[in-house]
Coordinates of C-alpha atoms and ligand atoms in Angstrom, one line a residue:
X18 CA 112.4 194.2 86.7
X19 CA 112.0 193.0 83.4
X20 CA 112.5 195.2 80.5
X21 CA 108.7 195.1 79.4
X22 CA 108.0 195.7 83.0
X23 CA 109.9 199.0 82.6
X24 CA 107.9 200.4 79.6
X25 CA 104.6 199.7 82.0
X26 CA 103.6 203.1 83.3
X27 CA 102.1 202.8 86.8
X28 CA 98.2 203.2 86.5
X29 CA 97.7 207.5 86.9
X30 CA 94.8 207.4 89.3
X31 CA 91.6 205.3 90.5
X32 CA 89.6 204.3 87.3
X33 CA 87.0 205.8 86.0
X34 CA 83.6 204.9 83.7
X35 CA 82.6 206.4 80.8
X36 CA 81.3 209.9 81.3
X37 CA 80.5 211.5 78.0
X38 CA 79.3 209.3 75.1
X39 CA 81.8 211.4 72.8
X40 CA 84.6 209.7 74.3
X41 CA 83.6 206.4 73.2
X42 CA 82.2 207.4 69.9
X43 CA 85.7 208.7 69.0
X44 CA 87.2 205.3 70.1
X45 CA 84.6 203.7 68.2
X46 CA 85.6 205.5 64.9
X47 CA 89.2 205.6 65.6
X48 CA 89.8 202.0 66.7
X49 CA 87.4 200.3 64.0
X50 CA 84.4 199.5 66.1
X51 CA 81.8 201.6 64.3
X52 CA 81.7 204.1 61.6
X53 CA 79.3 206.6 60.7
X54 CA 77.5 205.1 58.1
X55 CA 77.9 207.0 54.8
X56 CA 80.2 209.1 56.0
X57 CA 82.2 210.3 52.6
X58 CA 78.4 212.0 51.7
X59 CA 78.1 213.4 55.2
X60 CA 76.2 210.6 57.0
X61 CA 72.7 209.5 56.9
X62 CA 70.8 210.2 60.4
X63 CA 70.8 207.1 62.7
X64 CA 72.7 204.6 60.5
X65 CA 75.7 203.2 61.6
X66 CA 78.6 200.3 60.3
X67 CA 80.3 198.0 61.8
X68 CA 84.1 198.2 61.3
X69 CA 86.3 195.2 61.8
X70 CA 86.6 195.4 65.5
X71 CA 82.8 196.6 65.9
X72 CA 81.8 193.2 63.7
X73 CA 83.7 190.6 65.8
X74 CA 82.1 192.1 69.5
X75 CA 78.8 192.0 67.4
X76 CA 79.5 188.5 66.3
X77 CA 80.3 187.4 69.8
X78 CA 77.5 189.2 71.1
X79 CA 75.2 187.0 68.8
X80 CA 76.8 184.2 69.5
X81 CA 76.3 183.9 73.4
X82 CA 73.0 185.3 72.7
X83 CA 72.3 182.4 70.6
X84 CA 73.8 179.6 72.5
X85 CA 72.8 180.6 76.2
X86 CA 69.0 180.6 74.3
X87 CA 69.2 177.6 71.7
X88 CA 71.3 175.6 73.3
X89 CA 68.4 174.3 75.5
X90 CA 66.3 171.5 75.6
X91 CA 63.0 173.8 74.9
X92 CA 63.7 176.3 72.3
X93 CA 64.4 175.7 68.8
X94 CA 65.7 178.6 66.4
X95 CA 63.9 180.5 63.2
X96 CA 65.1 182.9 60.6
X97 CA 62.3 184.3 58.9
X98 CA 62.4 186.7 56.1
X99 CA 62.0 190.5 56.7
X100 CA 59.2 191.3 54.4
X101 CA 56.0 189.6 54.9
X102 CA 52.7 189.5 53.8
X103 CA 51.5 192.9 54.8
X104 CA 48.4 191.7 56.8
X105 CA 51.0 190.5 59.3
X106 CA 51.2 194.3 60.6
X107 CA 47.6 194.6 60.5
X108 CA 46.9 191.7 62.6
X109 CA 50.0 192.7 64.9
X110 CA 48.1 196.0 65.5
X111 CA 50.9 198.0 64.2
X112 CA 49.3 199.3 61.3
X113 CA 46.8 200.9 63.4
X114 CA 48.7 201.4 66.7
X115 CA 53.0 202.0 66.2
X116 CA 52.7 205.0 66.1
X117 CA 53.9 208.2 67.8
X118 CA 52.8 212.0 68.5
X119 CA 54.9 214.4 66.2
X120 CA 55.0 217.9 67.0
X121 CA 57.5 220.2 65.6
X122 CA 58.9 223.9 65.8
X123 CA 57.7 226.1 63.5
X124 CA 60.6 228.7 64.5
X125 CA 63.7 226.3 64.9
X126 CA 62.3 223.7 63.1
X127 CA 63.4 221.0 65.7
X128 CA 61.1 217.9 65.9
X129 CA 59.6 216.1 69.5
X130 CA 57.6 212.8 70.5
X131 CA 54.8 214.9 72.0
X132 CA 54.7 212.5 74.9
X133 CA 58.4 212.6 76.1
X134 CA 58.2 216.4 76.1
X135 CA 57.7 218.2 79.2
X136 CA 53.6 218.8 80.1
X137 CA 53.8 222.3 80.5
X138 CA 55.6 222.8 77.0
X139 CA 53.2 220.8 75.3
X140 CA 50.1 222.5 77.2
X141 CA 51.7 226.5 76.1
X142 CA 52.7 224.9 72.9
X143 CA 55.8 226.3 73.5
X144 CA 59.1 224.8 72.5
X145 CA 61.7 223.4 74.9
X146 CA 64.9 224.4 72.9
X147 CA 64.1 227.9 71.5
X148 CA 60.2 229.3 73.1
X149 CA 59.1 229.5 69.5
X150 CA 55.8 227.9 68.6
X151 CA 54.6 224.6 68.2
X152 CA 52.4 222.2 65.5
X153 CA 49.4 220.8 66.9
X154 CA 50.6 216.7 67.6
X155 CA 50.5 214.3 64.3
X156 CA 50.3 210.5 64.6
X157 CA 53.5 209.3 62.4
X158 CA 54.0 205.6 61.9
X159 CA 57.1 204.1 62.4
X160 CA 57.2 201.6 60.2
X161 CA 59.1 202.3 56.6
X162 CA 57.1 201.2 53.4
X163 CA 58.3 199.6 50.1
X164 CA 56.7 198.1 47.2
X165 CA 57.0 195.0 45.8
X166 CA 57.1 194.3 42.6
X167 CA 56.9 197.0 39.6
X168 CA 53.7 198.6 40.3
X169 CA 54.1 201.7 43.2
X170 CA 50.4 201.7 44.3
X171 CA 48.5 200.9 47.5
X172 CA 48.2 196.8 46.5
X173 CA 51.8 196.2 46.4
X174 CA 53.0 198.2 50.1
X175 CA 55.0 196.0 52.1
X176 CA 56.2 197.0 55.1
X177 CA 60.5 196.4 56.8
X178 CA 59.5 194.8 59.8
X179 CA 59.7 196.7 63.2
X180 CA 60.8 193.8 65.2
X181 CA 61.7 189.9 64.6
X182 CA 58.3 188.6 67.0
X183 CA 56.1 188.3 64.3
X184 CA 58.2 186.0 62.2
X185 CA 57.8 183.8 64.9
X186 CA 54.1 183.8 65.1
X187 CA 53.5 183.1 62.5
X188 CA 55.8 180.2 62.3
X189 CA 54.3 178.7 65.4
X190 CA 52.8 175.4 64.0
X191 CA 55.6 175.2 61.8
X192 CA 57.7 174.9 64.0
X193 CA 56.3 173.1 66.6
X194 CA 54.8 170.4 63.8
X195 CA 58.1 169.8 62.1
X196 CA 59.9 169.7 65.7
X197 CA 57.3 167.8 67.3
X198 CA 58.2 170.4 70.5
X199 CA 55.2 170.0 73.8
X200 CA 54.6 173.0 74.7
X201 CA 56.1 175.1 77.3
X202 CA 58.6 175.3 74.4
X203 CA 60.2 178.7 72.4
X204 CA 61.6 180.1 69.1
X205 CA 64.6 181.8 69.2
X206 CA 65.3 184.4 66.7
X207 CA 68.1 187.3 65.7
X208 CA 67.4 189.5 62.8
X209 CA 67.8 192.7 61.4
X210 CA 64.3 195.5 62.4
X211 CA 63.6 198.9 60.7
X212 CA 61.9 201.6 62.8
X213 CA 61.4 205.3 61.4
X214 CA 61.9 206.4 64.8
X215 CA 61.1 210.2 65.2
X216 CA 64.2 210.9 68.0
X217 CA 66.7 208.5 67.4
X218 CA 70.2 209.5 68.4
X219 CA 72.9 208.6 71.9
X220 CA 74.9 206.8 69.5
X221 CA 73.6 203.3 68.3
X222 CA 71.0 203.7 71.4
X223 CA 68.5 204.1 69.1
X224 CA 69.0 204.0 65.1
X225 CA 66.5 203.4 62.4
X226 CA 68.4 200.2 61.3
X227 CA 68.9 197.3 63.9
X228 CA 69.1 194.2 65.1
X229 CA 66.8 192.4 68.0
X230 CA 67.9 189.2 69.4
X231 CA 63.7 188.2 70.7
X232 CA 63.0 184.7 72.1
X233 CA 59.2 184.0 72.2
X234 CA 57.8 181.5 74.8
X235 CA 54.9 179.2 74.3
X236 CA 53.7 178.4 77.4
X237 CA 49.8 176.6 78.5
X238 CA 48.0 179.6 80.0
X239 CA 48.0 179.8 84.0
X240 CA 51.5 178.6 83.7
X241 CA 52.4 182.4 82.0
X242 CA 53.5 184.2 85.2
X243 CA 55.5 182.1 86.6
X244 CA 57.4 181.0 83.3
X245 CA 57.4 185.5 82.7
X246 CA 59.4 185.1 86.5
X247 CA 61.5 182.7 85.5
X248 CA 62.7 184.3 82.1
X249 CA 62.9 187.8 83.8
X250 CA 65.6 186.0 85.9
X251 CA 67.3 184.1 83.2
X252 CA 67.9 187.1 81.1
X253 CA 69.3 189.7 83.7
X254 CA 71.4 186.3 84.7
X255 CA 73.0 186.5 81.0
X256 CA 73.3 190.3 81.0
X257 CA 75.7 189.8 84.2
X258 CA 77.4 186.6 83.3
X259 CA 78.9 189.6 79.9
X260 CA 80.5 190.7 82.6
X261 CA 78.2 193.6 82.7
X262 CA 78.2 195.3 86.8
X263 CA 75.5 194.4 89.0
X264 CA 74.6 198.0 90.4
X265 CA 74.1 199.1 86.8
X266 CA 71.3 197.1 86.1
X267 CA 67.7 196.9 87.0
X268 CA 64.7 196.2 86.5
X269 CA 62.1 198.9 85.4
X270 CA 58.3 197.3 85.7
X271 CA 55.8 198.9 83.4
X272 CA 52.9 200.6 84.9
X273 CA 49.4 200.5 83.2
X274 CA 50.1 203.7 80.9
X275 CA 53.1 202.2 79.5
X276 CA 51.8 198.9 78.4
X277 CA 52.6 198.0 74.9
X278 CA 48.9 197.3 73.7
X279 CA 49.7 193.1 73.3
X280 CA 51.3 193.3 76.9
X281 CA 49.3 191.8 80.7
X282 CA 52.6 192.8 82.2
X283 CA 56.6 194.2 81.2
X284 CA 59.4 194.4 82.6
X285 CA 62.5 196.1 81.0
X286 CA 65.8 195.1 82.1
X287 CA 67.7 198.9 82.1
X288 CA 71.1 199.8 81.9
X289 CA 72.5 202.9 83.3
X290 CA 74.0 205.0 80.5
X291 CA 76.3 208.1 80.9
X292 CA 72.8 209.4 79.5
X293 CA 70.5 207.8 82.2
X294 CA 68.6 204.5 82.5
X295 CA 67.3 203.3 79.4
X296 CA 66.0 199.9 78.5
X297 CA 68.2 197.3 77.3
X298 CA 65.6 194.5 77.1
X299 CA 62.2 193.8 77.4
X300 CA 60.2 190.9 79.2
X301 CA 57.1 190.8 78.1
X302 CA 53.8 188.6 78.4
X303 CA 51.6 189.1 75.2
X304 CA 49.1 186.2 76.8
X305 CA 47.9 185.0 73.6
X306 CA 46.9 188.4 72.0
X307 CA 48.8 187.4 69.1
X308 CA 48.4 184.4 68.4
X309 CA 44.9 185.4 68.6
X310 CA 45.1 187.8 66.3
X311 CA 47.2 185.9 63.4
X312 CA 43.7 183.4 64.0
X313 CA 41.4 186.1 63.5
X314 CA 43.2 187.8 60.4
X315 CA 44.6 184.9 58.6
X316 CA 41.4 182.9 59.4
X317 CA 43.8 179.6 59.8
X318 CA 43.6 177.5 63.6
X319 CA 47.3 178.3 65.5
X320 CA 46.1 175.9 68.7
X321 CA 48.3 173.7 69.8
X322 CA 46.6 170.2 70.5
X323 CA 48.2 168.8 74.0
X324 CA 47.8 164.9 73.0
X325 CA 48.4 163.5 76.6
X326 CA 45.6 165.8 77.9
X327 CA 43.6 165.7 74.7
X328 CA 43.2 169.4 75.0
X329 CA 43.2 172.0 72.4
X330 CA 44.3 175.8 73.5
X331 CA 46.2 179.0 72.1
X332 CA 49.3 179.2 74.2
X333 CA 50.6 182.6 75.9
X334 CA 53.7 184.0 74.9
X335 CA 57.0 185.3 77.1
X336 CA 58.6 187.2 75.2
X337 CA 62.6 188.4 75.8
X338 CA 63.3 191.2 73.3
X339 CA 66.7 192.3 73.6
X340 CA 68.5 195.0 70.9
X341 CA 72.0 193.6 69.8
X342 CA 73.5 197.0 68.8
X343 CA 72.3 197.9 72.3
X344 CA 74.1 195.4 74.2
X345 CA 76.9 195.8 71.9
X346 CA 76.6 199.6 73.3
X347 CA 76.3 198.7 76.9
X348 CA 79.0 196.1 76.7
X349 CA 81.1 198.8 75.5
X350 CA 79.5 201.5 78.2
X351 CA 80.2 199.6 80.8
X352 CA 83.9 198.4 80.1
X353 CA 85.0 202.0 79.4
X354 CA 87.8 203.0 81.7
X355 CA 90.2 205.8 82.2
X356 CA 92.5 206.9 85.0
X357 CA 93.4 209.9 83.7
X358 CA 96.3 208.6 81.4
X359 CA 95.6 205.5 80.1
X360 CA 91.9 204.5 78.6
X361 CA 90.9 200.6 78.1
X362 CA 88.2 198.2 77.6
X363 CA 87.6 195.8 80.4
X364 CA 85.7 193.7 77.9
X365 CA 84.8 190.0 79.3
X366 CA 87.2 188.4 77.4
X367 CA 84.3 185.8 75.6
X368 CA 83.0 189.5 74.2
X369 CA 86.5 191.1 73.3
X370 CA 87.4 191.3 70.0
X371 CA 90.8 189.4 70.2
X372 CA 91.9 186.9 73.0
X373 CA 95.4 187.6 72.8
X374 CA 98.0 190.1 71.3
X375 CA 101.3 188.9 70.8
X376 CA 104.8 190.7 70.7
X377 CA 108.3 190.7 69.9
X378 CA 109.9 193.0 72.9
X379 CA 112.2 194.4 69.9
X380 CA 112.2 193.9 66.4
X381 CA 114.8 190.9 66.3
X382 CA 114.8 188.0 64.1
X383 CA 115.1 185.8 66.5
X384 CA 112.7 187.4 68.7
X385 CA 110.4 187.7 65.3
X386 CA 110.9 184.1 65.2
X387 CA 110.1 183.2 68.1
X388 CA 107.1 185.1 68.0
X389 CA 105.7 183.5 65.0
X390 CA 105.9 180.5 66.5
X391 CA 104.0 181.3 69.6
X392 CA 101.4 183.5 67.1
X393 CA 100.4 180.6 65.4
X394 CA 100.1 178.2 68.4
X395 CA 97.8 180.4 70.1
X396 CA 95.7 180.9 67.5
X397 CA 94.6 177.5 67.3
X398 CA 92.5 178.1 70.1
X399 CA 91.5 181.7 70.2
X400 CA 91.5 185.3 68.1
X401 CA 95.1 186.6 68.2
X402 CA 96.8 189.7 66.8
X403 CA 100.3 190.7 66.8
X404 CA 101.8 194.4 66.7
X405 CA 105.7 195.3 66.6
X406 CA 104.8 198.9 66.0
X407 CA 106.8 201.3 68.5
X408 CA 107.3 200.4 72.3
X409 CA 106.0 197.6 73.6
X410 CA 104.3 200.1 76.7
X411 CA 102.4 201.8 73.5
X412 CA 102.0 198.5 72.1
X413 CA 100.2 197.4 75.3
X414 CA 98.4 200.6 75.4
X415 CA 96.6 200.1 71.8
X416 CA 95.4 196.5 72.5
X417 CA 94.1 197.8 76.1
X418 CA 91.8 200.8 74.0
X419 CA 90.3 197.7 72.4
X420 CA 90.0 195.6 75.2
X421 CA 92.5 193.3 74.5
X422 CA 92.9 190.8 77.5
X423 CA 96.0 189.4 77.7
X424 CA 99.4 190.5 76.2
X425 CA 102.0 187.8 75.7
X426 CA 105.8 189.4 75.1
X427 CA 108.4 187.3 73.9
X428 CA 112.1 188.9 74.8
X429 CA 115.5 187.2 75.3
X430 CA 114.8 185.2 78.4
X431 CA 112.0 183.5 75.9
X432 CA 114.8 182.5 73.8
X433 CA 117.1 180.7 76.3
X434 CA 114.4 179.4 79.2
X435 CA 111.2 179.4 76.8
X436 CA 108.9 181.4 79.1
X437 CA 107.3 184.3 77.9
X438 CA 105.3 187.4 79.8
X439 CA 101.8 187.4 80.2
X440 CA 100.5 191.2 80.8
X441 CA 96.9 191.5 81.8
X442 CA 94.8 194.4 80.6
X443 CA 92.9 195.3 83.4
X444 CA 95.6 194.9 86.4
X445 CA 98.6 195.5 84.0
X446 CA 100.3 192.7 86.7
X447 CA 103.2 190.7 84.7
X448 CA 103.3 186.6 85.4
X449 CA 106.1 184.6 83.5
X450 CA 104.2 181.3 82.0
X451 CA 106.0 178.7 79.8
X452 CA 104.9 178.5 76.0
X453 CA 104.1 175.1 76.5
X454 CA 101.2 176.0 79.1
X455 CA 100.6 179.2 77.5
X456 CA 97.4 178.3 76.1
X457 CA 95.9 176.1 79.0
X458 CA 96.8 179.3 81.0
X459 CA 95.0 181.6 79.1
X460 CA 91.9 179.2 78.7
X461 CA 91.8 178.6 82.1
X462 CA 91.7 182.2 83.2
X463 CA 89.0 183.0 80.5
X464 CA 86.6 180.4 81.8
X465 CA 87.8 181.2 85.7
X466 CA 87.4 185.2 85.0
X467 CA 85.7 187.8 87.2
X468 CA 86.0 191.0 87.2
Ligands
GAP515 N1 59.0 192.5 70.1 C1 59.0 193.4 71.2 C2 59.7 194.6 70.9 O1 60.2 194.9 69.8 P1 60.6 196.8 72.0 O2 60.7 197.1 73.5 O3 60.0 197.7 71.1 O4 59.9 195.4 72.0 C3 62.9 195.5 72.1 O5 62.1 196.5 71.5 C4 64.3 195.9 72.2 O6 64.8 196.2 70.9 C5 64.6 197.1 73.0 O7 64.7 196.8 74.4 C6 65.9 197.6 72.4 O8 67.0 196.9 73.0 C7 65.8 197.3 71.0 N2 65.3 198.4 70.2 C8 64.1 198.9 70.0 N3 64.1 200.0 69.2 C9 65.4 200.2 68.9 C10 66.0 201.2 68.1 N4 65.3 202.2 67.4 N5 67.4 201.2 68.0 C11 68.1 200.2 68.6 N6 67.5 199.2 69.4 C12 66.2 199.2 69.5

């Protein structure tokens, strides 16, 4: 047994998931993924940073987002800006219609969404934490408002957009004219989305700041339900290919009081959270309601002309709406292991942070050295870190909280037969490998890896 293999504690028991969302929270802060935002003035509700560790997952979340949807024949990608012209919101019908029922409790003070509280509550007027009594309901928008410009009055309001979409209306014949795209084609978008939301809270589950990764499909109507079908597969097809486990997702259809009012039918893709099922994404076809609308309000033609058929038409729209933080979340959910001594991330490594950590087995020059050597190697190819901090079993133990996937140590045998130990997070099983296949090795299990 090697002397690495020593410092390996055997696993303590069978693995377990995530329980309570405090557990990874305090990883989260402790480890650099994400910080209360604020924090030296106490916080501000439902804001969150992202700390080094916490960028890089979000970066790599983007970043598969972006190429499973872009790189494609029939969708082209958009950043539009976040403030728009205000009669966007009108036309999107969220002026008049994002809104929710606010009720609070005139004893505890503690605020509801009248329609997630229990009937029975809302028909005594009673409150669910403390019995005390409660407001009559009041319609609260969700959108925040600015001004622009000097002037604070009702001409200049703007609005922080509550979700990318509309950018991408808009943008239709733009993008379509300067592309020359035939339509079934979409516009791929990630951006930033501000929503005053009444409950936020579970973490970054739901924050008032955050990013949607939306995809909007142009399709000729009669052709919409089976490209909604289609897209409904693709997307719970990416959700498992981030290594995310089969039996915790499903699909939740929308019945005819939950319809968003833009939607003919919706499908969330749901995740199931220490807290429940929740939605992670939704599938949605918006026919050609807003499209429609944009017509109507802007009083400017968004057909599309089809030149082979010589026909004009508005196209429906698929829509895939996913939340970035919230895959981020459920990417971190679901990795989340413990078996009662040791607690590690079994990221997919294309989502962990680093690819690689690499160690001198003892703090030796030549070892050092050596180390170095293989450091800067690696790195050509994929995110690396080094630690020489303490025993290399605590060493290992670190890089596994932050889902680390491999662990390459370099000890005396390195030195004399140049083949170094590969340790892999999730097994903790120990393979010699030679430096000079180390990185084909590691490639080759990253692009072969299941869980
Ligand atoms: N354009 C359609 C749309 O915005 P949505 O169901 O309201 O649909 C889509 O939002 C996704 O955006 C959700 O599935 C969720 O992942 C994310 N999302 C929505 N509100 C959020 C919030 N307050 N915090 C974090 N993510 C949110």
């Amino acid at each position: 047994m090697s002397e690495n293999e020593k410092e390996e504690q055997k696993p303590a028991g069978p693995p377990q998931d995530l329980k309570d969302m405090a557990d990874l929270v305090s990883l989260c802060k402790r480890r650099g993924f994400v910080f209360p935002s604020s924090e030296v003035y106490g916080g501000i509700n439902a804001c969150w940073d992202y700390g080094p560790l916490g960028i890089e997952l979000k970066r790599n979340v983007k970043e598969r987002w972006w190429r499973a949807m872009v790189d494609r024949e029939d969708v082209e990608g958009l950043d539009a800006a976040i403030l728009m012209h205000p009669k966007v919101w009108e036309a999107s019908g969220h002026v008049a219609g994002f809104v929710d029922p606010l009720v609070d409790c005139k004893k505890c003070k503690s605020r509801f969404r009248a329609d997630k509280i229990d009937a029975e509550a809302m028909k005594s007027k009673k409150c669910p934490e403390c019995g005390g009594e409660l407001t009559e309901p009041r319609q609260f928008n969700l959108m925040f408002r600015t001004f622009m410009g000097p002037l604070e009055d009702a001409a200049s309001v703007v609005y922080l957009r509550p979700e990318t979409a509309q950018g991408i209306y808009v943008n239709f014949l733009n993008v379509q004219q300067s592309t020359r795209k035939k339509v079934p084609f979409g516009i791929a978008q990630i951006g930033k989305a501000f929503r005053n939301e009444i409950t936020p809270g579970n973490f970054i589950f739901r924050t008032r700041e955050f990013e949607q990764m939306e995809m909007q499909f142009f399709v000729k109507p009669g052709t919409d339900v089976e490209w909604f079908e289609r897209w409904k597969q693709t997307r719970i097809e990416w959700h498992l290919a981030n290594g995310i486990r089969k039996n915790k997702l499903r699909f939740h259809e929308h019945g005819a009081g939950e319809l968003a009012h833009y939607a003919k039918a919706a499908f969330d893709i749901e995740y199931e959270f220490p807290f429940g099922w929740q939605e992670l994404e939704g599938i949605h076809n918006r026919t050609d309601f807003d499209l429609g609308r944009h017509q109507q309000f802007s009083g400017k033609k968004l057909e599309y002309f089809d030149e082979e058929h010589r026909e004009r038409y508005l196209p429906y729209i698929v829509e895939t709406s996913a939340g970035c933080d919230r895959t981020l979340l459920v990417a971190l959910a679901d990795a989340y292991r413990f078996d009662g001594e040791r607690v590690w991330l079994a990221l997919h490594p294309h989502l962990a942070p680093y690819k690689v950590a690499v160690y001198p087995l003892m703090k030796k020059p030549e070892l050092k050295e050596y180390t170095e050597t293989v450091y800067a190697d690696l790195k050509k190819n994929f995110r690396v870190t080094t630690d020489e901090a303490g025993s290399i079993g605590k060493r290992y133990r670190r890089q596994d909280e932050i889902g680390t996937p491999f662990g390459v140590t370099i000890d005396y045998d390195t030195l004399s037969n140049h083949t170094v130990t590969v340790r892999h997070r999730d097994s903790m099983a120990q393979e010699r490998v030679s430096t000079d296949k180390l990185s084909g090795y590691i490639q080759d299990k990253i692009h072969n890896w299941e869980k």
